[in-house]
Tab-separated table of C-alpha atoms and ligand atoms in Angstrom:
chain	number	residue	atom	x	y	z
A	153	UNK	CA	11.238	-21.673	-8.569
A	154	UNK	CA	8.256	-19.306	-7.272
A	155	UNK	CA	8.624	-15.582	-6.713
A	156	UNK	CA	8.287	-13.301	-4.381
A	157	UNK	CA	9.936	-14.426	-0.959
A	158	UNK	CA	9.899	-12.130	2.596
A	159	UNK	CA	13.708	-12.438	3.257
A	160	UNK	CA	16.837	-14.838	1.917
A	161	UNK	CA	19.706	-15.119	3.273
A	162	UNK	CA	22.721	-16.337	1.091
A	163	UNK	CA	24.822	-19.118	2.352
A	164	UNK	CA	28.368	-19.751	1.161
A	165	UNK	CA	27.771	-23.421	2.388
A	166	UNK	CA	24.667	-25.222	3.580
A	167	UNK	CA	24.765	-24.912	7.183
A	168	UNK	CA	26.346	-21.315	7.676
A	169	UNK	CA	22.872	-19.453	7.224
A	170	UNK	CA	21.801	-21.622	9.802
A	171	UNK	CA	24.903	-20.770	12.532
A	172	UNK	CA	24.366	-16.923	12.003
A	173	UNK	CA	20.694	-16.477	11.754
A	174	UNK	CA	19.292	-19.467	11.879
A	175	UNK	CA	17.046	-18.456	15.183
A	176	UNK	CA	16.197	-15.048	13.449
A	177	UNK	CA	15.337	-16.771	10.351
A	178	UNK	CA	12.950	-19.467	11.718
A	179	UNK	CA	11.339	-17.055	13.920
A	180	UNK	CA	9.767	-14.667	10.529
A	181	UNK	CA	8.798	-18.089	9.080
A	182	UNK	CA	6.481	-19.005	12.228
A	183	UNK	CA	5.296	-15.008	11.985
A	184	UNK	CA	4.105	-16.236	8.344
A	185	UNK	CA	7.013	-15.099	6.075
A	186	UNK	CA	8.368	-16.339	3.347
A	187	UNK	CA	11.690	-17.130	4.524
A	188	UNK	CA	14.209	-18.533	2.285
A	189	UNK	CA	18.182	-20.233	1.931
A	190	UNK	CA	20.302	-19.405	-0.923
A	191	UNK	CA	23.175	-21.910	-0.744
A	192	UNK	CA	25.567	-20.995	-3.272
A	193	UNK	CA	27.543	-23.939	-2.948
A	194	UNK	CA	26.989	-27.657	-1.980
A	195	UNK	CA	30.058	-27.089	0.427
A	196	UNK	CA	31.001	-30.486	-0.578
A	197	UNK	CA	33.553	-32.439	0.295
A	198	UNK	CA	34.360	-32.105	3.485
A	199	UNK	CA	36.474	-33.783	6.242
A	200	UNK	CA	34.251	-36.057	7.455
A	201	UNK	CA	32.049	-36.347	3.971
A	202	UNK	CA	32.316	-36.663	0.272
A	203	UNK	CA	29.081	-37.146	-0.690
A	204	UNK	CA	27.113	-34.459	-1.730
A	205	UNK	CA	23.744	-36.088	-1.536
A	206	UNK	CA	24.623	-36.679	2.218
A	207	UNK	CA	24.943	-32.775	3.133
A	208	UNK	CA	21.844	-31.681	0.878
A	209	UNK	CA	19.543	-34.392	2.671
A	210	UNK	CA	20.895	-32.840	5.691
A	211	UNK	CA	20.260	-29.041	4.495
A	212	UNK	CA	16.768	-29.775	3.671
A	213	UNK	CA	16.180	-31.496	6.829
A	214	UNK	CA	17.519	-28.507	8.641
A	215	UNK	CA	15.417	-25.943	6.135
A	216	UNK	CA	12.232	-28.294	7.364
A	217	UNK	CA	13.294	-27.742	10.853
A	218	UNK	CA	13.221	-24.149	10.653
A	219	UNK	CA	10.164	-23.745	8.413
A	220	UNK	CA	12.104	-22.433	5.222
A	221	UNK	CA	12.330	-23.109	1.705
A	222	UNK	CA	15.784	-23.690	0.155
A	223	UNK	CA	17.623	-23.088	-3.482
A	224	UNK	CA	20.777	-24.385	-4.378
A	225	UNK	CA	23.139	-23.079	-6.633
A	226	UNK	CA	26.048	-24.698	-8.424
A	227	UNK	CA	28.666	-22.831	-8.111
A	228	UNK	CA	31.978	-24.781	-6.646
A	229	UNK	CA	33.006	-25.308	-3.179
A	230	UNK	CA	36.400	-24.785	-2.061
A	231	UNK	CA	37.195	-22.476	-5.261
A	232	UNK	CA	34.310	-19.988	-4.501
A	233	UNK	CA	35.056	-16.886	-6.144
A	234	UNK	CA	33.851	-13.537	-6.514
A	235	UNK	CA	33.563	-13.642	-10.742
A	236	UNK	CA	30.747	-12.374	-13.113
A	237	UNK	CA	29.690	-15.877	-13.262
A	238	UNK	CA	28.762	-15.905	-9.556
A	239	UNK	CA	27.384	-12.709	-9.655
A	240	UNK	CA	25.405	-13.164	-12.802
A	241	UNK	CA	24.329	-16.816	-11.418
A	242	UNK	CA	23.178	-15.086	-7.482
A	243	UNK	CA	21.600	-11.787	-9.595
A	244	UNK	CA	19.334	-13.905	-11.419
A	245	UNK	CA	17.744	-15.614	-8.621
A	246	UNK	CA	17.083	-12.510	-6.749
A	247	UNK	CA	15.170	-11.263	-10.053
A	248	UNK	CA	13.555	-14.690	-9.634
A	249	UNK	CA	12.929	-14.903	-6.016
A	250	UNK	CA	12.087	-10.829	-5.398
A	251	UNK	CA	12.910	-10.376	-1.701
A	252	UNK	CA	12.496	-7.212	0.009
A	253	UNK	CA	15.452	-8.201	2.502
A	254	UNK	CA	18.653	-10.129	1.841
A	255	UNK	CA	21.218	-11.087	3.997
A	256	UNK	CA	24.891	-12.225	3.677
A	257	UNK	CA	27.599	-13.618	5.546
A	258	UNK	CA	29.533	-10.952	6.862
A	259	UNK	CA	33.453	-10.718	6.657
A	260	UNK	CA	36.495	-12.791	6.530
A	261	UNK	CA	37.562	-15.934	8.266
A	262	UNK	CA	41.273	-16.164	7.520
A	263	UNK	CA	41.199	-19.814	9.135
A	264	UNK	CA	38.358	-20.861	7.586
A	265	UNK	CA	37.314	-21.723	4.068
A	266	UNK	CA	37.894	-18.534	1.583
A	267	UNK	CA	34.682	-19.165	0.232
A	268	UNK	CA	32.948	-17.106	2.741
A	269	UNK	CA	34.268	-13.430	2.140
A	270	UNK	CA	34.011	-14.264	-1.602
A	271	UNK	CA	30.511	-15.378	-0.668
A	272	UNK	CA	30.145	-11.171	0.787
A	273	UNK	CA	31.756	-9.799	-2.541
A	274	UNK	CA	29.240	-12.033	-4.998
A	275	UNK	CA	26.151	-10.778	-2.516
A	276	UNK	CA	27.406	-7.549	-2.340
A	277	UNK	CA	27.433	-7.634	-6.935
A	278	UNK	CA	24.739	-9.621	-6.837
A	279	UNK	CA	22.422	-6.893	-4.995
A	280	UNK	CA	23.651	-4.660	-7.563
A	281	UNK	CA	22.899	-6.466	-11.039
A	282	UNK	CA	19.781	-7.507	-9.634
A	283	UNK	CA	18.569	-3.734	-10.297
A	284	UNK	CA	19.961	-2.733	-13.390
A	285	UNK	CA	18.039	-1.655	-16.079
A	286	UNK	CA	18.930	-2.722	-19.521
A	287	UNK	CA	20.365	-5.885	-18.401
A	288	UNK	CA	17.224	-7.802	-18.758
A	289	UNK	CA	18.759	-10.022	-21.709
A	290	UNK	CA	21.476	-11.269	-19.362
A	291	UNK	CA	18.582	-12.300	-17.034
A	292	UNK	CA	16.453	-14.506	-19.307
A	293	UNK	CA	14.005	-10.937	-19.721
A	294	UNK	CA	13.516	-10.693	-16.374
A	295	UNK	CA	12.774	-7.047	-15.078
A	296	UNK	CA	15.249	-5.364	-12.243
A	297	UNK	CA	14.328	-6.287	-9.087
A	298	UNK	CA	15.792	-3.192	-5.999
A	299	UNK	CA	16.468	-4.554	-2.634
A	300	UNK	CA	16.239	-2.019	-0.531
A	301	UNK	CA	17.176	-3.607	2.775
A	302	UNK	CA	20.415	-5.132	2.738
A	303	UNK	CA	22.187	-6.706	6.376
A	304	UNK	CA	24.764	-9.301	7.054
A	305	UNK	CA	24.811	-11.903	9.733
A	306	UNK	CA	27.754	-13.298	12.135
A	307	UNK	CA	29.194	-16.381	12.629
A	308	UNK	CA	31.409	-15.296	15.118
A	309	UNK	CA	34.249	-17.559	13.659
A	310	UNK	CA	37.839	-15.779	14.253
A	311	UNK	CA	37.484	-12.083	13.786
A	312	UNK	CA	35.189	-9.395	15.229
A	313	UNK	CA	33.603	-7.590	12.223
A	314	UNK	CA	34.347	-4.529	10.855
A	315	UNK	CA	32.867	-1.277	11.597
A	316	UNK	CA	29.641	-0.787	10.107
A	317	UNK	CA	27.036	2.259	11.076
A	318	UNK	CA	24.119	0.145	12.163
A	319	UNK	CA	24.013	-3.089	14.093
A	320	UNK	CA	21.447	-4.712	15.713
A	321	UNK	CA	20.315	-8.098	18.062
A	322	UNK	CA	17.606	-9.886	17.363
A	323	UNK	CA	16.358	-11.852	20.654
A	324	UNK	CA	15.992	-15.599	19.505
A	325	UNK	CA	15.571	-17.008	23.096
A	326	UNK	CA	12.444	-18.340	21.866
A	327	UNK	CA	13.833	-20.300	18.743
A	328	UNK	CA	17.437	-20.927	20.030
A	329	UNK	CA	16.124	-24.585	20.725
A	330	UNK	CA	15.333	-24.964	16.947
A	331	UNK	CA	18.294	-23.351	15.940
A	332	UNK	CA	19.894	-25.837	17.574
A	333	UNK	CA	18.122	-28.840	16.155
A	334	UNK	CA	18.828	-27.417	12.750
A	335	UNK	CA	21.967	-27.282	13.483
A	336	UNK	CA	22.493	-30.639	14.609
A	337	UNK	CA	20.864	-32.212	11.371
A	338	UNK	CA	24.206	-31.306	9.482
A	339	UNK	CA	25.776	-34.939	11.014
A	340	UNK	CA	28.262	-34.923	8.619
A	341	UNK	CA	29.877	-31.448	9.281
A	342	UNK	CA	29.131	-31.296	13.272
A	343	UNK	CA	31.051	-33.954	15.754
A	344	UNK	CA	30.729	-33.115	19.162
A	345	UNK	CA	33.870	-34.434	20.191
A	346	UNK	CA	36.026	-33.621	17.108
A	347	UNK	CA	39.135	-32.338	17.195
A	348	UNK	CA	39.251	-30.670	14.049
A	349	UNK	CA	35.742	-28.697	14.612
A	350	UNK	CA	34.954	-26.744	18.230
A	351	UNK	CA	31.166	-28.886	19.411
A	352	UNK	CA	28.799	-27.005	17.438
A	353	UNK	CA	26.085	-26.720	20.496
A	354	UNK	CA	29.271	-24.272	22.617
A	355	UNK	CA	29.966	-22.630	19.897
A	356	UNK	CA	26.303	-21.265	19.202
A	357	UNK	CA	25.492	-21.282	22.934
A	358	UNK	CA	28.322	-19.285	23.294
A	359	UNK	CA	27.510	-17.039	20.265
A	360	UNK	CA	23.634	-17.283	21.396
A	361	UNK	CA	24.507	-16.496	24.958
A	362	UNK	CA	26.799	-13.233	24.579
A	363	UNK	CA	24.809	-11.629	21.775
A	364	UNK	CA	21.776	-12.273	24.105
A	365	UNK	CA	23.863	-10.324	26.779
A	366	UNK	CA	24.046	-7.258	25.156
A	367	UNK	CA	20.151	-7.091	24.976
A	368	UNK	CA	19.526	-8.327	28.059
A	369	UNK	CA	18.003	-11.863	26.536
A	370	UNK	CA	18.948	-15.399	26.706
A	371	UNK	CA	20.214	-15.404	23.123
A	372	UNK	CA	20.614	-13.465	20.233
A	373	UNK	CA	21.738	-13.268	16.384
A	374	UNK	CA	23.506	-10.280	15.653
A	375	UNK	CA	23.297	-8.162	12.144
A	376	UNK	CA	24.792	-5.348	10.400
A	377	UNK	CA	23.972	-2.979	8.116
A	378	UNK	CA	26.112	-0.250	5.686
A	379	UNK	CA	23.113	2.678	6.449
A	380	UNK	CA	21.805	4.550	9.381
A	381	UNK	CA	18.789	4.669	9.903
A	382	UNK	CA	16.170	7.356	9.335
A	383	UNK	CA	14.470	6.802	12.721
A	384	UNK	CA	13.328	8.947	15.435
A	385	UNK	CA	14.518	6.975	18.405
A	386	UNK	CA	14.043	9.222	20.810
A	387	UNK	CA	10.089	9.604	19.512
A	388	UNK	CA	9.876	5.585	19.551
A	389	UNK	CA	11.149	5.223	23.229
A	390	UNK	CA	8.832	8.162	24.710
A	391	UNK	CA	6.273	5.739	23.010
A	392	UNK	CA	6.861	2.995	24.490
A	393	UNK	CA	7.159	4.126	27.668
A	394	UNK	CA	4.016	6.054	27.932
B	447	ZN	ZN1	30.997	-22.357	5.425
């Protein structure tokens, strides 16, 4: 595994990276980023699949599509939980994999698969081992490694997220149409017609489209963050305006 990636974001299953920030994501990796997918799981089985070759061949093809690398961990699908284990197991690669921004998948989806809050809690650890000093022998020696930007992304499943002081849209009009593909290369989880699954391409046109609304933009990918910002606003809009 090589060091020193841009920006991860960590993935409960393969594919849910890709519904939140998916446009976001691919867009820093055509800017030149390193851009990487922490799956913690192999989110396998499934309804419609039961082999987990099936849904990595898809992953990959989808991290291809968007221009980013990918790392799989093994902890277990379905019985995801927030232990030291998962902690330990997430901490190490960010020691590994040094990235100055992380992002998780934000909040509960009480009709969903548990995995993905316990997915925020073992982030949310993770982050936090990752820096400790005097832990290095827990880590195979390797040093403490501080993120300093932390955000989550939104998948816009069941339940508007909770209150957090920052939040911000990031216009993907330009890489929706990617998104999408990327999407679309997870044929065993995606049906259009299922019953048991909305169509995957209205549900992130529909997530795409309102985010987008709120910035006045086709689409969008929506993040939050637990800190303000230190920003002069006003200074940067008298700037831009000039
Ligand atoms: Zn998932």
């Amino acid at each position: 595994m090589a060091d020193n990636f841009d920006i991860i974001a960590v993935s409960p299953h393969p594919d849910d990276a890709e519904i939140g920030c998916g446009g976001t994501l691919t867009q820093l990796a055509e800017l030149g980023y390193r851009v990487g997918i922490i799956d913690l799981t192999d989110g396998e089985p499934t309804p419609f699949n039961d082999n987990p070759e099936i849904r990595i061949g898809e992953s990959l093809q989808a991290a291809k599509i968007l221009g980013v690398e990918r790392i799989l961990l093994d902890l277990p699908n379905r019985s995801l939980m927030d232990s030291l284990n998962a902690r330990m197991t997430l901490a190490q690669v960010f020691r590994q994999t040094r990235p100055k921004i992380v992002i998780g998948m934000l909040g509960m989806t009480p009709q969903g698969s548990p995995d993905h809050y316990q997915s925020q809690l073992i982030f949310d650890a993770a982050i936090f081992y990752s820096r400790l000093s005097k832990w290095e022998h827990h880590f195979d020696n390797l040093p403490p490694w501080r993120i300093e930007h932390i955000y989550y992304y939104f998948t816009a499943r069941e339940l508007i997220p909770p209150d957090l002081p920052l939040q911000f849209i990031v216009d993907i009009s330009k890489h929706f149409e990617i998104k999408k593909q990327a999407l679309l290369a997870y044929k065993s989880q995606f049906r259009v017609h299922s019953s048991y699954n909305p169509p995957i391409i209205d549900w992130i046109e529909g997530m795409g489209r309102y985010f987008g609304s709120l910035i006045n933009r086709k689409y969008g990918e929506v993040f939050y963050g637990t800190k303000v910002l230190n920003l002069n606003l006003f200074q940067y809009y008298l700037s831009s305006s000039k």
